[in-house]
């Protein structure tokens, strides 16, 4: 902060009463009715509120939410500015998770695009739309590493890989912030949920986690470190405990790790009710103790609990919380309000937004994240003169395509798969059935009348997101039954899966000739899927999350420590299970194209490098030739993995360290070079110290985590 702002904050702190200071730490919901407005006005006059959430319940991602009432926001802000004790503006926050009115794919799908620039662009457009209705602050990016597809919230984050998490964190934060949050169309970001929430045991929401320090530093923290380095000004604390220590009451996690270790300087907001939740978690017996624990842990803003406004003043009187603690917390909140320029520019001017480019970007991102998982005998792309039986429960669906955590997107503006197919090939080429499940005779008749069967399968957004976990990730039986019937028709059968999470593909993909994993891909999901089916777009998505064979394999992730003899990479008799093949159904990084890529001639510019040289910034260049040997122009994501052969601690058999997504013309060969330096070749010890150790490091480059081309680098 510059000294002018420092002085302004000091002056404010001198003038403010204890009650008014505590008010800055209190977030409430925005009023909707006149009666609520009057009650809020009273609170604002007393200085009891510092921020507002634009949501009507704690599970905004599930319930239909009212649209933002910008006129009301401006009215309330006017009260804060003109009738509040010191003219301190409110900051308005909302869960803007994967788009606003234009909805982009759910974040787990976005990660599969492996296209940071496109992701950044999508979030830039998102910020432009969201700020146009008065939202200053987004509760995003959600960057919880997660290995359990049963967990409903897996769809909100980047998946199982810390490096993908870092890339997503940076792209999203940079997109929202646009280099300067003071701009009217930039948003303050809030990486969440700090920390470990994605590790909820059994995929149950709001549940316990066991995370060793080694895992914390190597897997869970990197994305947050990246978001903070990219300039995030706020962080949200999580509901879970780690090893019995509830994070939202933990000074260790919220101050020692977040501030002292990661260098975070902004303010922390609790998750909705997470401070009061400490009592339910059994570490306090009263709400007053919750408030004491929360503020001492380092949570500045209490989201919708009223716990700070009810108890902090007394705790200060009793000497249990110091004025210094309170002042520091208020200072951090005010700093962000100044940084967002809210004192100068508190009101929303409601600019008109032209969404043409935003929708184009939604189509492009949806196309790039869809993953072609199977394409036997090159059944895809389809030619447009075929008669297509178009069946399945998601044929006419609109809302599910938008995914969970879609507060502003409109189902009625979203083309269904049927509508997009009509647009692509015309009604005359489509044969549909009247029953939604496709199980009755007219669906069977449709299959026999057609040249090819396209099934729209998947899951509702209602079984994904917050509080929406599943015990079993299998496709529901009635959908499997439909696939079987289609298979028995003897026609080629293509499954298009509109899902949030990976589902168990064993016994499903085997029955299909082609599998396009279309995810819950937002406003343009259906159109993008059609573009791929008919070859207008060549698929290029690669899954950023493992597809386990069945629920019993969970958790299954590619970067587990030394799993080369058992499971994922195992290729011998010591398999994990007697009743199942050990390998994943589709591995991390996997995805097909209509064209084919050949990898050859992997090299490095040195075989040996010293730790000192690495520390001094020297890098090793690793290169490979990639050729498009197929018949289509297409994009490939070239992935570089390492394996530290012998570490002081066991290292993963493969760790993604970098990737490049590039377009290749037919017949084109490109020499792709990656650089590996100090930051790529080491790892974190359980005490958080980063080390690069001497020894051999295998470097792999290829199309997925089973990359075969390899060189060995010796670190001395
Ligand atoms: C969720 C958060 C969200 C908050 C506000 C909570 O229930 O866990 O992710 O940001 O509500 O809507």
XYZ file of C-alpha atoms and ligand atoms in Angstrom:
728
model
C 0.000 0.000 0.000
C 1.248 3.502 -0.710
C 1.734 5.914 2.139
C -1.276 8.056 1.186
C -3.574 5.067 1.586
C -1.753 4.063 4.775
C -2.470 7.498 6.206
C -6.109 7.330 5.195
C -6.448 3.940 6.859
C -4.689 5.179 10.009
C -7.017 8.139 10.179
C -10.042 5.907 9.781
C -8.821 3.529 12.458
C -8.401 6.428 14.845
C -11.932 7.643 14.244
C -13.726 4.288 14.262
C -15.347 2.851 17.367
C -14.758 -0.778 18.310
C -18.241 -1.611 17.065
C -17.608 0.066 13.713
C -14.328 -1.762 13.350
C -15.980 -5.084 14.022
C -18.612 -4.155 11.437
C -15.907 -4.144 8.772
C -15.331 -7.807 9.574
C -18.967 -8.709 9.136
C -20.469 -9.963 5.887
C -24.223 -10.231 5.455
C -26.596 -11.093 2.641
C -27.957 -8.305 0.456
C -31.492 -7.118 1.214
C -34.238 -8.034 -1.220
C -37.408 -6.515 0.136
C -38.104 -2.992 1.363
C -38.379 -4.274 4.919
C -34.965 -5.933 4.614
C -33.563 -2.767 3.092
C -34.731 -0.754 6.106
C -33.173 -3.249 8.512
C -29.912 -3.160 6.543
C -29.995 0.633 6.520
C -30.118 0.559 10.321
C -27.161 -1.784 10.481
C -25.174 0.338 8.054
C -25.906 3.500 10.005
C -24.452 1.758 13.062
C -21.435 0.620 11.080
C -22.305 -3.063 11.573
C -21.638 -4.370 8.047
C -18.527 -4.178 5.866
C -19.291 -6.522 2.997
C -22.182 -8.297 1.350
C -22.661 -11.555 -0.441
C -24.924 -11.581 -3.464
C -26.528 -14.924 -2.735
C -29.570 -15.966 -0.834
C -28.310 -19.149 0.811
C -25.154 -20.890 1.896
C -25.444 -23.347 -0.975
C -25.789 -20.854 -3.785
C -24.449 -23.305 -6.325
C -27.448 -25.583 -5.903
C -30.500 -23.454 -5.489
C -31.937 -21.229 -8.129
C -30.637 -17.821 -7.067
C -32.106 -14.429 -7.744
C -30.236 -12.390 -10.319
C -28.150 -9.582 -8.902
C -30.308 -6.564 -8.197
C -27.876 -3.838 -9.155
C -30.233 -0.996 -8.363
C -30.580 -2.368 -4.830
C -26.803 -2.759 -4.535
C -26.342 0.882 -5.485
C -29.034 1.979 -3.032
C -27.448 0.042 -0.202
C -24.012 1.327 -1.138
C -25.360 4.891 -1.015
C -26.475 4.296 2.552
C -23.017 2.959 3.465
C -21.321 5.946 1.825
C -23.650 8.714 2.951
C -25.293 7.537 6.145
C -22.668 5.117 7.492
C -20.382 6.566 10.186
C -17.277 7.118 8.051
C -18.369 6.738 4.432
C -16.698 3.359 4.045
C -17.927 1.508 0.950
C -19.205 -2.042 1.008
C -17.504 -4.676 -1.100
C -19.938 -6.979 -2.920
C -18.940 -10.638 -3.378
C -20.504 -13.490 -5.331
C -19.571 -16.960 -6.501
C -18.623 -16.240 -10.078
C -17.140 -19.645 -10.709
C -17.248 -20.464 -14.431
C -18.801 -17.527 -16.195
C -21.623 -15.114 -15.533
C -24.468 -14.739 -18.049
C -22.180 -16.450 -20.568
C -21.398 -19.763 -18.942
C -18.079 -21.489 -19.588
C -17.433 -25.177 -18.884
C -17.166 -26.280 -15.255
C -13.577 -25.779 -14.033
C -12.668 -29.486 -14.101
C -13.593 -29.450 -17.775
C -11.732 -26.203 -18.416
C -8.581 -27.842 -17.075
C -8.888 -30.430 -19.867
C -8.408 -27.710 -22.480
C -4.772 -27.280 -21.356
C -4.980 -23.817 -22.876
C -4.042 -21.156 -20.334
C -4.505 -18.195 -22.678
C -8.013 -19.248 -23.602
C -8.902 -19.805 -19.945
C -7.582 -16.367 -19.089
C -9.665 -14.844 -21.865
C -12.817 -16.610 -20.641
C -12.304 -15.244 -17.134
C -11.569 -11.772 -18.473
C -14.926 -11.817 -20.225
C -16.501 -13.221 -17.068
C -15.172 -10.268 -15.072
C -16.520 -7.826 -17.654
C -19.998 -9.332 -17.364
C -19.986 -9.753 -13.584
C -18.715 -6.257 -12.819
C -21.347 -4.797 -15.133
C -23.983 -5.751 -12.570
C -21.955 -4.547 -9.597
C -19.986 -7.577 -8.360
C -16.570 -6.481 -7.096
C -15.242 -9.685 -5.691
C -15.481 -13.282 -6.879
C -15.183 -16.301 -4.595
C -12.909 -17.969 -7.120
C -10.739 -19.640 -8.253
C -11.661 -22.846 -6.480
C -8.328 -24.645 -6.588
C -8.774 -27.592 -4.246
C -6.734 -30.532 -5.445
C -9.093 -33.502 -5.522
C -8.648 -37.191 -6.239
C -12.115 -38.443 -5.584
C -14.732 -38.188 -8.335
C -17.446 -39.169 -5.870
C -16.972 -35.749 -4.297
C -19.516 -33.368 -5.811
C -17.159 -30.440 -5.599
C -14.493 -32.065 -7.763
C -16.150 -30.322 -10.708
C -15.309 -26.874 -9.315
C -11.557 -27.314 -9.303
C -8.602 -28.245 -11.496
C -8.460 -31.987 -10.681
C -5.659 -34.137 -9.327
C -2.515 -32.373 -10.434
C -0.714 -29.562 -8.599
C 0.902 -28.244 -11.783
C -2.427 -28.012 -13.607
C -3.763 -26.399 -10.430
C -1.031 -23.780 -10.639
C -1.696 -23.039 -14.286
C -5.434 -22.756 -13.709
C -4.955 -20.593 -10.628
C -2.786 -18.123 -12.499
C -4.892 -18.017 -15.655
C -8.111 -17.466 -13.706
C -6.674 -14.869 -11.341
C -5.037 -12.962 -14.181
C -8.229 -13.100 -16.214
C -10.374 -11.727 -13.403
C -7.900 -9.096 -12.230
C -6.525 -7.919 -15.558
C -3.380 -6.551 -13.938
C -5.151 -4.027 -11.734
C -8.207 -4.635 -9.572
C -8.853 -0.897 -9.400
C -10.310 -0.978 -12.913
C -14.083 -0.980 -13.025
C -14.233 -4.207 -14.983
C -11.669 -6.119 -12.908
C -12.524 -8.288 -9.944
C -10.885 -9.019 -6.625
C -10.198 -12.770 -6.477
C -10.502 -15.242 -3.639
C -8.739 -18.586 -4.055
C -10.537 -21.209 -1.988
C -10.908 -23.295 0.056
C -7.781 -22.955 2.142
C -6.809 -25.700 2.703
C -7.301 -29.358 1.951
C -11.085 -29.281 1.423
C -10.745 -31.389 -1.740
C -9.327 -34.248 0.329
C -12.631 -34.851 2.162
C -12.563 -38.504 3.182
C -14.784 -40.781 1.103
C -15.772 -37.825 -1.071
C -18.222 -36.722 1.644
C -18.750 -32.994 1.774
C -17.861 -30.946 4.876
C -15.817 -33.864 6.115
C -12.521 -34.698 7.708
C -9.175 -34.982 5.950
C -5.835 -36.554 6.768
C -3.055 -34.678 5.001
C 0.588 -35.204 5.870
C 2.892 -32.192 5.778
C 4.693 -33.786 2.831
C 1.418 -33.940 0.879
C 0.388 -30.500 2.009
C 3.495 -28.854 0.589
C 3.801 -30.928 -2.568
C 0.174 -31.361 -3.594
C -2.236 -29.016 -1.845
C -0.362 -25.723 -1.445
C 1.185 -25.127 -4.893
C -1.980 -23.797 -6.549
C -2.563 -21.387 -3.644
C 1.067 -20.255 -3.767
C 0.556 -19.513 -7.463
C -2.699 -17.615 -6.936
C -1.066 -15.489 -4.248
C 1.934 -14.802 -6.463
C -0.463 -13.876 -9.272
C -1.857 -11.197 -6.945
C -4.960 -12.566 -5.204
C -5.943 -10.182 -2.424
C -8.253 -12.457 -0.486
C -8.451 -16.147 0.436
C -11.386 -18.204 1.726
C -10.871 -20.601 4.625
C -12.324 -24.093 4.392
C -14.826 -26.140 6.409
C -12.670 -29.223 6.884
C -10.200 -30.218 9.527
C -6.749 -31.532 8.744
C -5.653 -34.328 11.054
C -8.142 -33.126 13.669
C -7.275 -29.431 13.386
C -10.240 -27.465 11.953
C -8.687 -25.152 9.414
C -10.969 -22.151 9.997
C -9.852 -22.103 13.631
C -6.250 -22.989 13.024
C -3.554 -20.400 13.484
C -1.112 -22.936 12.099
C -2.818 -23.172 8.695
C -4.365 -19.715 8.409
C -1.423 -17.667 9.687
C 1.763 -19.701 9.876
C 1.266 -21.475 6.546
C -0.818 -18.915 4.637
C 0.841 -15.696 5.745
C 4.246 -16.550 7.176
C 5.103 -19.326 4.742
C 3.235 -18.397 1.537
C 3.560 -14.644 2.044
C -0.152 -13.825 1.701
C -0.851 -10.193 2.608
C -4.561 -9.683 1.944
C -7.558 -10.676 4.043
C -9.178 -14.017 4.719
C -12.924 -14.568 4.565
C -14.383 -17.607 6.271
C -16.510 -19.959 4.250
C -20.221 -19.437 4.949
C -20.695 -20.217 8.625
C -17.275 -21.852 8.963
C -16.480 -20.024 12.196
C -19.658 -21.188 13.943
C -18.984 -24.616 12.429
C -16.005 -24.914 14.797
C -18.458 -25.752 17.560
C -19.981 -28.535 15.499
C -16.494 -29.829 14.829
C -16.018 -30.113 18.572
C -13.188 -27.711 19.305
C -15.288 -25.114 21.108
C -18.280 -25.266 23.391
C -19.688 -21.825 22.715
C -20.074 -19.359 19.854
C -17.962 -16.862 21.752
C -15.079 -19.332 21.733
C -15.627 -19.787 17.980
C -15.214 -16.028 17.480
C -12.070 -16.025 19.595
C -10.598 -18.969 17.716
C -11.525 -17.553 14.316
C -9.976 -14.126 14.828
C -6.846 -15.589 16.396
C -6.516 -18.090 13.561
C -6.384 -15.152 11.158
C -9.875 -15.008 9.637
C -10.659 -11.349 8.996
C -14.180 -11.549 7.602
C -16.910 -13.685 9.095
C -19.234 -14.797 6.296
C -22.857 -14.590 7.358
C -22.434 -15.965 10.906
C -22.823 -12.693 12.809
C -20.403 -14.266 15.226
C -17.887 -11.444 15.260
C -20.553 -8.747 15.680
C -22.100 -10.678 18.521
C -18.992 -11.623 20.492
C -15.856 -9.716 19.554
C -16.594 -6.545 21.502
C -17.036 -8.495 24.730
C -13.929 -10.571 24.001
C -11.987 -7.319 23.636
C -13.410 -5.962 26.895
C -12.400 -9.171 28.649
C -8.895 -8.867 27.230
C -9.221 -12.143 25.335
C -8.736 -10.435 21.979
C -6.409 -7.449 21.670
C -7.130 -4.133 19.951
C -4.040 -4.771 17.878
C -5.561 -7.994 16.510
C -8.754 -6.139 15.661
C -6.969 -3.200 14.063
C -4.775 -5.458 11.954
C -7.818 -7.300 10.666
C -9.697 -4.090 9.823
C -6.606 -2.627 8.164
C -6.394 -5.607 5.811
C -10.029 -5.280 4.817
C -9.708 -1.539 4.206
C -6.550 -2.041 2.167
C -8.428 -4.213 -0.317
C -11.303 -1.722 -0.502
C -8.814 1.022 -1.317
C -7.046 -1.193 -3.825
C -10.345 -1.869 -5.598
C -10.838 1.905 -5.669
C -14.202 1.596 -3.947
C -13.806 4.818 -1.975
C -13.543 6.741 -5.259
C -15.834 4.576 -7.336
C -18.404 2.842 -5.137
C -21.357 2.561 -7.535
C -22.041 0.322 -10.494
C -22.748 2.226 -13.697
C -24.384 -0.796 -15.329
C -22.653 -0.652 -18.710
C -24.263 -2.507 -21.620
C -22.210 -5.527 -22.551
C -21.949 -7.007 -26.007
C -21.536 -10.734 -25.429
C -20.775 -11.800 -29.007
C -17.074 -12.420 -28.367
C -17.834 -13.996 -25.001
C -20.086 -16.605 -26.581
C -17.493 -17.308 -29.262
C -14.947 -17.855 -26.531
C -17.405 -20.159 -24.707
C -17.747 -22.240 -27.891
C -13.991 -22.402 -28.370
C -13.279 -23.324 -24.763
C -16.049 -25.934 -24.721
C -14.618 -27.468 -27.915
C -11.093 -27.485 -26.547
C -12.032 -29.141 -23.287
C -14.149 -31.965 -24.694
C -12.225 -35.213 -24.659
C -12.512 -37.866 -27.340
C -11.972 -40.981 -25.262
C -12.664 -43.619 -27.886
C -13.043 -43.660 -31.655
C -13.007 -47.204 -32.950
C -12.610 -47.581 -36.717
C -12.667 -43.775 -36.938
C -16.440 -43.768 -36.657
C -16.108 -40.057 -35.938
C -16.339 -37.550 -37.481
C -19.778 -38.276 -38.890
C -20.763 -37.203 -42.326
C -23.812 -34.961 -42.386
C -25.784 -37.072 -44.833
C -26.317 -39.905 -42.344
C -29.648 -40.671 -40.675
C -28.981 -40.329 -36.968
C -31.020 -41.863 -34.162
C -30.650 -39.247 -31.443
C -31.582 -40.721 -28.079
C -30.875 -40.573 -24.386
C -31.895 -38.646 -21.296
C -29.864 -35.549 -22.079
C -31.085 -34.956 -25.642
C -33.406 -32.105 -24.676
C -31.662 -31.095 -21.474
C -30.538 -27.469 -21.083
C -29.898 -26.734 -17.425
C -27.518 -29.642 -16.821
C -25.266 -28.484 -19.645
C -24.547 -25.313 -17.676
C -23.280 -27.273 -14.669
C -23.401 -26.527 -10.980
C -22.474 -23.064 -9.634
C -24.143 -21.301 -12.467
C -25.937 -18.393 -10.875
C -26.569 -16.105 -13.804
C -26.651 -18.378 -16.846
C -30.085 -18.990 -18.278
C -31.198 -22.474 -19.247
C -33.713 -21.020 -21.674
C -30.896 -19.302 -23.589
C -28.884 -22.515 -23.767
C -29.289 -24.689 -26.860
C -30.048 -28.314 -26.060
C -28.152 -31.041 -27.829
C -31.227 -31.683 -29.956
C -31.430 -28.036 -31.012
C -27.735 -27.948 -31.838
C -28.047 -31.163 -33.857
C -30.988 -29.718 -35.797
C -28.871 -26.685 -36.549
C -25.970 -28.880 -37.638
C -27.752 -31.403 -39.883
C -31.415 -30.403 -40.117
C -34.433 -32.165 -38.647
C -34.727 -34.571 -41.565
C -31.540 -36.315 -40.626
C -32.611 -36.949 -37.050
C -34.837 -39.671 -35.696
C -35.801 -39.239 -32.085
C -38.010 -41.078 -29.632
C -40.816 -39.665 -27.585
C -39.928 -41.164 -24.225
C -37.125 -39.410 -22.368
C -35.276 -42.554 -21.277
C -35.141 -44.095 -24.719
C -36.122 -47.458 -23.305
C -39.422 -47.987 -25.044
C -40.070 -49.423 -28.427
C -39.999 -46.216 -30.422
C -36.365 -45.702 -29.434
C -35.523 -49.207 -30.601
C -37.385 -48.517 -33.823
C -35.404 -45.297 -34.228
C -32.159 -47.232 -33.877
C -33.149 -49.666 -36.621
C -34.241 -46.889 -38.962
C -30.994 -44.972 -38.584
C -27.507 -45.327 -40.042
C -25.867 -44.485 -36.746
C -26.961 -43.993 -33.133
C -25.914 -40.965 -31.084
C -26.722 -41.161 -27.381
C -26.796 -38.099 -25.129
C -25.866 -39.534 -21.734
C -24.519 -38.277 -18.452
C -25.592 -36.718 -15.219
C -27.666 -33.864 -13.910
C -25.938 -30.835 -12.442
C -27.922 -31.706 -9.326
C -25.619 -34.610 -8.494
C -22.532 -32.396 -8.699
C -21.258 -29.422 -6.731
C -21.594 -28.593 -3.068
C -23.348 -31.151 -0.843
C -23.874 -33.350 -3.912
C -21.521 -36.269 -3.596
C -22.158 -39.764 -4.899
C -21.238 -43.093 -3.334
C -20.940 -44.641 -6.777
C -19.693 -43.031 -9.992
C -21.280 -45.632 -12.261
C -23.564 -44.536 -15.048
C -27.161 -45.188 -13.926
C -28.439 -48.603 -15.013
C -31.143 -47.272 -17.290
C -28.485 -45.503 -19.354
C -26.367 -48.638 -19.575
C -29.480 -50.511 -20.656
C -30.037 -47.950 -23.401
C -26.443 -48.342 -24.608
C -26.911 -52.133 -24.705
C -30.065 -51.819 -26.782
C -28.284 -49.514 -29.179
C -25.401 -51.951 -29.426
C -27.788 -54.837 -30.192
C -29.192 -52.830 -33.104
C -25.915 -53.530 -34.856
C -25.455 -49.855 -35.704
C -22.402 -47.838 -34.768
C -23.090 -46.218 -31.409
C -21.606 -42.942 -30.248
C -21.916 -41.855 -26.626
C -21.789 -38.142 -25.861
C -21.430 -37.720 -22.102
C -22.555 -34.485 -20.467
C -21.073 -34.921 -17.004
C -19.398 -32.838 -14.313
C -17.128 -35.560 -12.972
C -15.439 -38.606 -14.518
C -17.756 -41.607 -14.410
C -16.822 -45.291 -14.318
C -16.331 -46.310 -17.922
C -15.867 -50.037 -17.386
C -18.799 -51.830 -18.985
C -19.841 -48.588 -20.654
C -17.155 -47.442 -23.078
C -16.614 -51.098 -24.064
C -20.118 -51.119 -25.564
C -19.673 -47.922 -27.530
C -17.861 -47.299 -30.798
C -17.003 -43.733 -29.884
C -17.013 -41.792 -26.626
C -17.001 -38.015 -26.556
C -16.734 -36.646 -23.027
C -18.512 -33.319 -23.389
C -18.684 -32.423 -19.645
C -21.062 -29.782 -18.344
C -19.598 -27.322 -20.775
C -21.769 -24.249 -20.407
C -23.719 -22.022 -22.770
C -22.149 -23.506 -25.904
C -21.826 -27.127 -24.763
C -24.241 -28.589 -27.289
C -22.936 -26.638 -30.276
C -19.336 -27.470 -29.412
C -20.178 -31.186 -29.152
C -21.803 -31.055 -32.605
C -18.775 -29.249 -34.048
C -16.681 -32.205 -32.916
C -19.141 -34.910 -34.019
C -19.210 -33.563 -37.563
C -15.519 -32.732 -37.782
C -15.848 -28.956 -37.842
C -13.564 -28.990 -34.844
C -10.880 -31.594 -34.334
C -11.009 -32.681 -30.691
C -8.042 -31.687 -28.541
C -9.067 -32.020 -24.877
C -7.020 -34.207 -22.529
C -8.460 -35.238 -19.228
C -6.897 -33.526 -16.200
C -8.401 -36.176 -13.964
C -8.056 -39.947 -14.009
C -11.035 -42.061 -15.051
C -11.035 -44.973 -12.618
C -12.524 -48.276 -13.828
C -15.056 -48.289 -11.038
C -15.785 -46.639 -7.708
C -13.722 -49.228 -5.847
C -10.539 -47.830 -7.406
C -11.016 -44.439 -5.796
C -8.792 -42.670 -4.919
C -6.797 -43.233 -8.073
C -4.431 -40.575 -9.315
C -1.425 -40.701 -11.549
C 1.045 -38.836 -9.354
C 0.949 -41.039 -6.270
C 4.334 -41.813 -4.773
C 6.044 -44.777 -6.438
C 3.056 -46.609 -7.840
C 4.981 -48.295 -10.608
C 4.609 -51.773 -9.084
C 1.045 -51.562 -7.984
C -1.809 -49.982 -9.776
C -1.746 -47.088 -12.172
C 1.550 -47.791 -13.918
C 1.826 -51.420 -12.808
C 2.526 -53.896 -15.541
C 3.204 -57.093 -13.672
C 1.495 -59.673 -11.494
C 1.439 -57.519 -8.374
C -1.793 -55.822 -9.323
C -3.865 -53.909 -6.806
C -6.992 -56.047 -6.890
C -7.940 -59.670 -7.512
C -11.239 -58.636 -9.036
C -10.208 -55.773 -11.277
C -7.515 -54.701 -13.673
C -5.140 -52.390 -11.826
C -4.757 -49.646 -14.422
C -7.103 -46.700 -14.795
C -9.701 -46.823 -17.546
C -8.410 -43.571 -19.018
C -5.231 -42.100 -17.570
C -4.405 -38.529 -16.691
C -3.557 -36.429 -19.725
C -5.340 -38.785 -22.127
C -7.416 -37.724 -25.108
C -7.628 -38.632 -28.787
C -7.751 -36.524 -31.916
C -9.076 -37.173 -35.414
C -5.515 -36.841 -36.573
C -2.477 -38.709 -35.291
C 0.701 -37.436 -33.716
C 4.078 -39.155 -33.753
C 6.770 -38.381 -31.184
C 10.452 -38.937 -31.998
C 14.008 -37.775 -31.479
C 13.889 -36.769 -27.815
C 17.067 -35.008 -26.728
C 18.495 -32.818 -24.024
C 21.253 -30.238 -24.297
C 23.128 -31.787 -21.377
C 23.160 -35.084 -19.522
C 24.425 -33.717 -16.231
C 23.872 -30.554 -14.250
C 24.880 -29.460 -10.774
C 22.553 -28.300 -8.033
C 24.585 -25.071 -7.813
C 24.164 -24.343 -11.511
C 20.443 -24.958 -11.180
C 20.303 -22.607 -8.184
C 22.089 -19.989 -10.271
C 19.381 -20.164 -12.903
C 20.864 -22.623 -15.402
C 18.269 -24.702 -17.191
C 18.309 -27.933 -19.124
C 16.647 -27.883 -22.522
C 14.705 -31.006 -23.456
C 13.278 -31.297 -26.914
C 11.285 -33.674 -29.063
C 9.939 -33.767 -32.598
C 6.179 -33.998 -32.867
C 4.623 -34.687 -36.262
C 1.069 -34.629 -37.448
C 0.977 -37.903 -39.375
C -2.795 -38.040 -39.742
C -5.256 -36.477 -42.104
C -6.574 -33.493 -40.167
C -5.095 -30.258 -38.964
C -5.292 -30.476 -35.189
C -3.994 -29.412 -31.809
C -1.880 -31.559 -29.537
C -0.992 -31.030 -25.883
C 2.597 -32.148 -25.489
C 3.279 -33.065 -21.880
C 6.548 -33.247 -19.982
C 6.794 -35.444 -16.890
C 9.681 -36.227 -14.576
C 10.476 -39.071 -12.233
C 13.053 -38.512 -9.528
C 14.462 -42.027 -9.389
C 15.616 -42.012 -5.746
C 14.701 -39.217 -3.376
C 15.097 -38.868 0.361
C 11.328 -39.202 0.287
C 9.531 -41.343 -2.263
C 8.661 -39.392 -5.366
C 5.781 -39.933 -7.779
C 6.449 -42.246 -10.692
C 5.363 -39.392 -12.953
C 4.928 -35.671 -12.220
C 3.712 -33.255 -14.839
C 6.120 -30.341 -15.076
C 5.096 -28.504 -18.213
C 2.884 -28.691 -21.272
C 2.382 -26.948 -24.587
C -0.715 -27.015 -26.725
C 0.032 -26.327 -30.368
C -1.693 -26.486 -33.735
C -0.193 -28.798 -36.356
C -0.974 -28.711 -40.058
C -1.245 -32.036 -41.848
C 2.271 -33.413 -42.303
C 3.836 -30.733 -40.131
C 6.660 -31.540 -37.718
C 7.611 -29.204 -34.889
C 10.596 -29.377 -32.644
C 9.238 -28.715 -29.170
C 11.573 -27.510 -26.455
C 10.950 -27.388 -22.717
C 13.244 -25.940 -20.090
C 13.806 -27.594 -16.751
C 15.380 -25.603 -13.961
C 15.603 -25.420 -10.192
C 11.866 -24.848 -9.810
C 10.961 -27.960 -11.770
C 13.483 -30.488 -10.508
C 12.942 -30.377 -6.761
C 10.237 -30.961 -4.195
C 9.199 -29.980 -0.700
C 10.380 -31.691 2.463
C 7.797 -32.211 5.220
C 9.041 -29.016 6.912
C 8.290 -27.000 3.775
C 11.891 -26.568 2.641
C 12.275 -26.869 -1.127
C 15.193 -29.047 -2.230
C 16.753 -30.289 -5.415
C 18.528 -33.531 -4.624
C 21.435 -35.168 -6.387
C 20.697 -38.235 -8.470
C 19.033 -39.359 -11.668
C 15.886 -37.805 -12.961
C 13.999 -39.449 -15.790
C 12.360 -36.979 -18.120
C 9.446 -38.115 -20.293
C 7.681 -36.275 -23.074
C 4.508 -37.573 -24.636
C 0.767 -37.349 -25.209
C -0.354 -38.359 -21.676
C 1.074 -39.578 -18.372
C 2.093 -42.863 -19.986
C 4.589 -40.903 -22.115
C 7.294 -43.271 -23.331
C 10.025 -41.108 -24.856
C 12.619 -40.622 -22.171
C 16.041 -39.225 -21.370
C 17.894 -39.406 -18.070
C 19.329 -36.330 -16.458
C 21.912 -36.604 -13.720
C 21.861 -33.951 -11.018
C 25.251 -33.748 -9.275
C -19.238 -22.643 -0.250
C -18.268 -21.641 -0.836
C -18.994 -20.422 -1.316
C -19.817 -19.845 -0.178
C -20.588 -18.618 -0.563
C -20.181 -22.003 0.768
O -21.174 -22.877 1.185
O -18.521 -23.686 0.366
O -17.521 -22.220 -1.868
O -18.090 -19.482 -1.809
O -20.747 -20.818 0.279
O -21.589 -18.901 -1.454
